[in-house]
Amino acid sequence: MKHHLKLDPKALFVLLALLTFAASAFIRMDIGPTNQHQQVSGSIGYEPAVILDAGHGGMDGGAVAQSGQTEKELNLLIAQKSRMLLKFMGVDCVMTRDSDISLDYEEGASVRQNKQNDLRARVKVTERFPESCLISIHMNQFSQAKYHGAQVFYGKDPEGQILAQYMQDAFRQALDPANDRKIKPSPHGVYLMEKVTAPAVIAECGFLSNPQEAEKLGQDPYQTKASLAIVSSYLCFAGEKEEIQ
């Protein structure tokens, strides 16, 4: 059956508002490390609906804002908040990392080798849970500071495009109604997205190279809004799949 990309902005706004109300207390709970990586490496006893991937980590800081705040820490904060909201909504999920680490880090290995080890470890998580959606959380960066706005990229599974559209619309609703960015296929050469066969998206939550947007991304309320957009879009996506099935 053909999928139709339909999103009711009013319904999404209500959902976001309800989640915001619930999250105001729930998301303030301890969101520190929970040895999730150790659990993923072993057996967790269930197939999670969502894999949350906080991009970079450990030796790989990713993009850096003028303030010095790194992409890796912002990715993790939004991923942790998203995990708490998914848990609140009864959605099983795992994280590829839940602390500031490089996955499968090898002491004495080159930077390049450890980056490859990290990416391969993330792919292994997705291979263990082939029915789970992957949401990889990142920040954008460009040589010119004027560019801004969240944007979502999707992998090779067609359903990833559906999730990406829901998420792009949710980011627009939650963060910036004037954001006219469109979803796009993941660029060639993005290792994780090329290897993952399940529905997968990269959520670029904003540009750290834009001082105004970087300042917002460093603030807890804005991170919560980004997490709400990610979670509400997944709920819309999952609801549509259930209707079709």
mmCIF file of C-alpha atoms in Angstrom:
data_model
loop_
_atom_site.group_PDB
_atom_site.id
_atom_site.type_symbol
_atom_site.label_atom_id
_atom_site.label_comp_id
_atom_site.label_asym_id
_atom_site.label_seq_id
_atom_site.Cartn_x
_atom_site.Cartn_y
_atom_site.Cartn_z
ATOM 1 C CA MET A 1 0.000 0.000 0.000
ATOM 2 C CA LYS A 2 1.275 3.451 -0.873
ATOM 3 C CA HIS A 3 2.324 5.727 1.966
ATOM 4 C CA HIS A 4 0.943 9.258 2.050
ATOM 5 C CA LEU A 5 2.989 11.935 3.773
ATOM 6 C CA LYS A 6 0.248 13.646 5.769
ATOM 7 C CA LEU A 7 0.870 15.696 8.855
ATOM 8 C CA ASP A 8 -1.808 17.661 10.673
ATOM 9 C CA PRO A 9 0.007 20.687 12.142
ATOM 10 C CA LYS A 10 -2.708 21.247 14.739
ATOM 11 C CA ALA A 11 -2.554 17.641 15.905
ATOM 12 C CA LEU A 12 1.214 17.796 16.086
ATOM 13 C CA PHE A 13 1.055 21.040 18.055
ATOM 14 C CA VAL A 14 -1.306 19.433 20.569
ATOM 15 C CA LEU A 15 0.958 16.399 20.838
ATOM 16 C CA LEU A 16 3.990 18.604 21.383
ATOM 17 C CA ALA A 17 2.125 20.613 24.006
ATOM 18 C CA LEU A 18 1.083 17.465 25.890
ATOM 19 C CA LEU A 19 4.606 16.097 25.734
ATOM 20 C CA THR A 20 5.998 19.419 26.931
ATOM 21 C CA PHE A 21 3.664 19.371 29.934
ATOM 22 C CA ALA A 22 4.635 15.799 30.764
ATOM 23 C CA ALA A 23 8.295 16.413 30.095
ATOM 24 C CA SER A 24 8.491 19.452 32.375
ATOM 25 C CA ALA A 25 8.706 17.113 35.362
ATOM 26 C CA PHE A 26 9.755 13.820 33.827
ATOM 27 C CA ILE A 27 12.741 15.040 31.831
ATOM 28 C CA ARG A 28 14.301 16.637 34.917
ATOM 29 C CA MET A 29 15.018 13.182 36.266
ATOM 30 C CA ASP A 30 18.604 11.972 36.251
ATOM 31 C CA ILE A 31 19.623 11.452 32.618
ATOM 32 C CA GLY A 32 23.225 10.527 33.290
ATOM 33 C CA PRO A 33 25.003 7.371 32.097
ATOM 34 C CA THR A 34 23.173 4.094 32.684
ATOM 35 C CA ASN A 35 25.695 1.642 31.260
ATOM 36 C CA GLN A 36 23.478 1.433 28.199
ATOM 37 C CA HIS A 37 26.430 0.613 25.955
ATOM 38 C CA GLN A 38 27.239 -2.373 28.143
ATOM 39 C CA GLN A 39 23.623 -3.499 27.858
ATOM 40 C CA VAL A 40 23.639 -3.152 24.091
ATOM 41 C CA SER A 41 26.880 -5.124 23.927
ATOM 42 C CA GLY A 42 25.170 -7.925 25.830
ATOM 43 C CA SER A 43 21.579 -9.116 25.665
ATOM 44 C CA ILE A 44 18.744 -6.744 26.566
ATOM 45 C CA GLY A 45 15.991 -9.314 26.032
ATOM 46 C CA TYR A 46 13.800 -7.334 23.627
ATOM 47 C CA GLU A 47 13.755 -5.693 20.223
ATOM 48 C CA PRO A 48 13.726 -1.920 20.769
ATOM 49 C CA ALA A 49 11.547 0.215 18.532
ATOM 50 C CA VAL A 50 14.175 2.950 18.278
ATOM 51 C CA ILE A 51 17.951 3.157 18.307
ATOM 52 C CA LEU A 52 19.099 6.619 19.375
ATOM 53 C CA ASP A 53 22.554 7.440 18.081
ATOM 54 C CA ALA A 54 24.292 10.425 19.671
ATOM 55 C CA GLY A 55 26.834 11.298 16.994
ATOM 56 C CA HIS A 56 30.576 11.555 17.749
ATOM 57 C CA GLY A 57 31.834 11.223 21.340
ATOM 58 C CA GLY A 58 35.055 10.594 23.226
ATOM 59 C CA MET A 59 38.055 11.557 21.136
ATOM 60 C CA ASP A 60 35.786 12.827 18.349
ATOM 61 C CA GLY A 61 34.189 16.113 19.350
ATOM 62 C CA GLY A 62 32.521 16.833 16.022
ATOM 63 C CA ALA A 63 31.677 20.451 15.211
ATOM 64 C CA VAL A 64 32.581 23.188 17.701
ATOM 65 C CA ALA A 65 30.685 26.423 18.402
ATOM 66 C CA GLN A 66 32.426 29.755 18.934
ATOM 67 C CA SER A 67 31.645 29.357 22.624
ATOM 68 C CA GLY A 68 33.677 26.154 22.671
ATOM 69 C CA GLN A 69 30.684 23.885 23.159
ATOM 70 C CA THR A 70 31.115 20.694 21.172
ATOM 71 C CA GLU A 71 28.716 18.803 18.983
ATOM 72 C CA LYS A 72 29.323 15.555 20.838
ATOM 73 C CA GLU A 73 27.952 16.927 24.124
ATOM 74 C CA LEU A 74 24.894 18.539 22.532
ATOM 75 C CA ASN A 75 24.120 15.373 20.584
ATOM 76 C CA LEU A 76 24.228 13.374 23.789
ATOM 77 C CA LEU A 77 22.037 15.800 25.732
ATOM 78 C CA ILE A 78 19.313 15.733 23.086
ATOM 79 C CA ALA A 79 19.588 11.949 22.729
ATOM 80 C CA GLN A 80 19.230 11.504 26.500
ATOM 81 C CA LYS A 81 16.189 13.759 26.617
ATOM 82 C CA SER A 82 14.694 11.886 23.665
ATOM 83 C CA ARG A 83 15.271 8.581 25.443
ATOM 84 C CA MET A 84 13.467 9.840 28.538
ATOM 85 C CA LEU A 85 10.498 11.026 26.470
ATOM 86 C CA LEU A 86 10.309 7.772 24.516
ATOM 87 C CA LYS A 87 10.414 5.858 27.790
ATOM 88 C CA PHE A 88 7.654 8.086 29.164
ATOM 89 C CA MET A 89 5.536 7.284 26.101
ATOM 90 C CA GLY A 90 6.135 3.539 26.507
ATOM 91 C CA VAL A 91 8.508 3.173 23.549
ATOM 92 C CA ASP A 92 11.449 0.786 23.985
ATOM 93 C CA CYS A 93 14.758 2.243 22.838
ATOM 94 C CA VAL A 94 18.501 1.827 23.194
ATOM 95 C CA MET A 95 21.358 4.274 22.740
ATOM 96 C CA THR A 96 24.563 3.582 20.884
ATOM 97 C CA ARG A 97 26.321 5.607 23.577
ATOM 98 C CA ASP A 98 25.053 7.225 26.759
ATOM 99 C CA SER A 99 28.257 8.893 27.907
ATOM 100 C CA ASP A 100 31.226 10.738 26.415
ATOM 101 C CA ILE A 101 32.975 7.761 24.841
ATOM 102 C CA SER A 102 34.274 6.533 21.526
ATOM 103 C CA LEU A 103 32.805 3.095 20.902
ATOM 104 C CA ASP A 104 35.301 0.226 20.719
ATOM 105 C CA TYR A 105 38.137 2.645 21.457
ATOM 106 C CA GLU A 106 41.553 0.994 21.103
ATOM 107 C CA GLU A 107 44.395 2.434 23.146
ATOM 108 C CA GLY A 108 47.411 3.210 20.973
ATOM 109 C CA ALA A 109 45.502 3.020 17.687
ATOM 110 C CA SER A 110 45.489 5.961 15.291
ATOM 111 C CA VAL A 111 42.752 8.571 15.310
ATOM 112 C CA ARG A 112 41.544 7.282 11.950
ATOM 113 C CA GLN A 113 41.418 3.687 13.179
ATOM 114 C CA ASN A 114 39.477 4.610 16.303
ATOM 115 C CA LYS A 115 36.977 6.630 14.275
ATOM 116 C CA GLN A 116 36.480 3.587 12.047
ATOM 117 C CA ASN A 117 36.099 1.369 15.118
ATOM 118 C CA ASP A 118 33.449 3.737 16.462
ATOM 119 C CA LEU A 119 31.414 3.750 13.259
ATOM 120 C CA ARG A 120 31.601 -0.022 12.885
ATOM 121 C CA ALA A 121 30.411 -0.444 16.485
ATOM 122 C CA ARG A 122 27.366 1.725 15.771
ATOM 123 C CA VAL A 123 26.569 -0.342 12.704
ATOM 124 C CA LYS A 124 26.833 -3.519 14.800
ATOM 125 C CA VAL A 125 24.150 -2.183 17.120
ATOM 126 C CA THR A 126 21.795 -1.639 14.182
ATOM 127 C CA GLU A 127 22.579 -5.125 12.878
ATOM 128 C CA ARG A 128 21.574 -6.625 16.223
ATOM 129 C CA PHE A 129 18.205 -4.898 15.993
ATOM 130 C CA PRO A 130 17.326 -4.964 12.272
ATOM 131 C CA GLU A 131 13.663 -4.049 12.860
ATOM 132 C CA SER A 132 14.481 -0.922 14.871
ATOM 133 C CA CYS A 133 14.390 2.613 13.467
ATOM 134 C CA LEU A 134 17.662 4.506 13.716
ATOM 135 C CA ILE A 135 17.641 8.180 14.693
ATOM 136 C CA SER A 136 21.151 9.630 14.544
ATOM 137 C CA ILE A 137 21.429 13.023 16.238
ATOM 138 C CA HIS A 138 23.939 15.587 14.999
ATOM 139 C CA MET A 139 24.711 19.297 14.644
ATOM 140 C CA ASN A 140 25.535 21.033 11.390
ATOM 141 C CA GLN A 141 28.424 23.328 10.503
ATOM 142 C CA PHE A 142 29.331 25.460 7.505
ATOM 143 C CA SER A 143 32.071 27.906 6.562
ATOM 144 C CA GLN A 144 29.575 30.789 6.416
ATOM 145 C CA ALA A 145 27.844 31.717 9.668
ATOM 146 C CA LYS A 146 24.609 32.894 8.028
ATOM 147 C CA TYR A 147 23.220 29.391 7.494
ATOM 148 C CA HIS A 148 20.848 28.019 10.105
ATOM 149 C CA GLY A 149 17.928 25.650 10.617
ATOM 150 C CA ALA A 150 17.405 21.992 11.480
ATOM 151 C CA GLN A 151 17.376 19.548 8.575
ATOM 152 C CA VAL A 152 16.715 15.820 8.331
ATOM 153 C CA PHE A 153 18.386 13.317 6.004
ATOM 154 C CA TYR A 154 17.137 9.790 5.361
ATOM 155 C CA GLY A 155 18.730 6.435 4.536
ATOM 156 C CA LYS A 156 18.009 3.898 1.838
ATOM 157 C CA ASP A 157 14.928 2.279 3.375
ATOM 158 C CA PRO A 158 11.892 4.079 1.857
ATOM 159 C CA GLU A 159 10.211 4.348 5.246
ATOM 160 C CA GLY A 160 13.113 6.497 6.394
ATOM 161 C CA GLN A 161 11.880 9.226 4.060
ATOM 162 C CA ILE A 162 8.481 9.146 5.753
ATOM 163 C CA LEU A 163 10.028 9.492 9.201
ATOM 164 C CA ALA A 164 12.298 12.264 7.907
ATOM 165 C CA GLN A 165 9.337 14.275 6.623
ATOM 166 C CA TYR A 166 7.486 13.976 9.905
ATOM 167 C CA MET A 167 10.634 15.049 11.737
ATOM 168 C CA GLN A 168 11.350 18.002 9.447
ATOM 169 C CA ASP A 169 7.801 19.257 9.936
ATOM 170 C CA ALA A 170 8.104 18.771 13.690
ATOM 171 C CA PHE A 171 11.381 20.711 13.833
ATOM 172 C CA ARG A 172 9.730 23.533 11.917
ATOM 173 C CA GLN A 173 6.786 23.552 14.296
ATOM 174 C CA ALA A 174 8.831 23.298 17.489
ATOM 175 C CA LEU A 175 11.947 25.333 16.717
ATOM 176 C CA ASP A 176 11.494 27.745 13.815
ATOM 177 C CA PRO A 177 8.293 28.219 11.769
ATOM 178 C CA ALA A 178 10.333 30.117 9.149
ATOM 179 C CA ASN A 179 12.638 27.148 8.490
ATOM 180 C CA ASP A 180 12.072 26.204 4.843
ATOM 181 C CA ARG A 181 14.694 23.444 4.635
ATOM 182 C CA LYS A 182 13.644 20.220 2.902
ATOM 183 C CA ILE A 183 14.466 16.622 3.702
ATOM 184 C CA LYS A 184 17.176 15.036 1.558
ATOM 185 C CA PRO A 185 18.744 11.604 1.009
ATOM 186 C CA SER A 186 21.816 11.064 3.143
ATOM 187 C CA PRO A 187 24.917 12.287 1.259
ATOM 188 C CA HIS A 188 27.150 9.677 -0.339
ATOM 189 C CA GLY A 189 29.906 8.475 1.936
ATOM 190 C CA VAL A 190 28.048 8.630 5.254
ATOM 191 C CA TYR A 191 29.138 5.195 6.486
ATOM 192 C CA LEU A 192 26.409 4.602 9.045
ATOM 193 C CA MET A 193 23.571 5.459 6.675
ATOM 194 C CA GLU A 194 25.034 3.392 3.863
ATOM 195 C CA LYS A 195 25.213 0.294 6.080
ATOM 196 C CA VAL A 196 21.877 0.516 7.880
ATOM 197 C CA THR A 197 19.045 -1.355 6.154
ATOM 198 C CA ALA A 198 16.203 -0.349 8.518
ATOM 199 C CA PRO A 199 14.425 3.034 8.398
ATOM 200 C CA ALA A 200 17.069 5.570 9.384
ATOM 201 C CA VAL A 201 17.413 9.340 9.626
ATOM 202 C CA ILE A 202 20.058 11.865 10.558
ATOM 203 C CA ALA A 203 18.607 14.743 12.552
ATOM 204 C CA GLU A 204 20.854 17.785 12.076
ATOM 205 C CA CYS A 205 19.385 19.888 14.873
ATOM 206 C CA GLY A 206 20.988 23.166 13.832
ATOM 207 C CA PHE A 207 24.204 24.945 12.843
ATOM 208 C CA LEU A 208 26.914 25.419 15.455
ATOM 209 C CA SER A 209 28.600 27.745 12.967
ATOM 210 C CA ASN A 210 25.697 30.174 13.400
ATOM 211 C CA PRO A 211 26.299 32.026 16.708
ATOM 212 C CA GLN A 212 22.611 32.732 17.374
ATOM 213 C CA GLU A 213 21.493 29.177 16.711
ATOM 214 C CA ALA A 214 24.464 27.732 18.596
ATOM 215 C CA GLU A 215 23.476 29.772 21.637
ATOM 216 C CA LYS A 216 19.946 28.375 21.491
ATOM 217 C CA LEU A 217 21.213 24.817 21.061
ATOM 218 C CA GLY A 218 23.237 25.211 24.236
ATOM 219 C CA GLN A 219 20.124 25.997 26.267
ATOM 220 C CA ASP A 220 18.151 23.291 28.051
ATOM 221 C CA PRO A 221 14.656 24.460 26.946
ATOM 222 C CA TYR A 222 15.690 24.503 23.292
ATOM 223 C CA GLN A 223 17.225 21.023 23.598
ATOM 224 C CA THR A 224 13.960 19.831 25.128
ATOM 225 C CA LYS A 225 12.011 21.270 22.195
ATOM 226 C CA ALA A 226 14.330 19.474 19.760
ATOM 227 C CA SER A 227 13.796 16.232 21.671
ATOM 228 C CA LEU A 228 10.032 16.748 21.629
ATOM 229 C CA ALA A 229 10.172 17.207 17.858
ATOM 230 C CA ILE A 230 12.165 13.991 17.442
ATOM 231 C CA VAL A 231 9.871 11.947 19.668
ATOM 232 C CA SER A 232 6.569 13.338 18.375
ATOM 233 C CA SER A 233 7.648 12.699 14.785
ATOM 234 C CA TYR A 234 8.492 9.098 15.633
ATOM 235 C CA LEU A 235 5.087 8.658 17.282
ATOM 236 C CA CYS A 236 3.352 10.010 14.162
ATOM 237 C CA PHE A 237 5.458 7.705 11.988
ATOM 238 C CA ALA A 238 4.752 4.656 14.149
ATOM 239 C CA GLY A 239 1.044 5.500 14.200
ATOM 240 C CA GLU A 240 0.905 5.667 10.416
ATOM 241 C CA LYS A 241 2.633 2.300 10.126
ATOM 242 C CA GLU A 242 0.072 0.735 12.442
ATOM 243 C CA GLU A 243 -2.800 2.131 10.364
ATOM 244 C CA ILE A 244 -1.325 0.692 7.165
ATOM 245 C CA GLN A 245 -0.708 -2.718 8.719
#
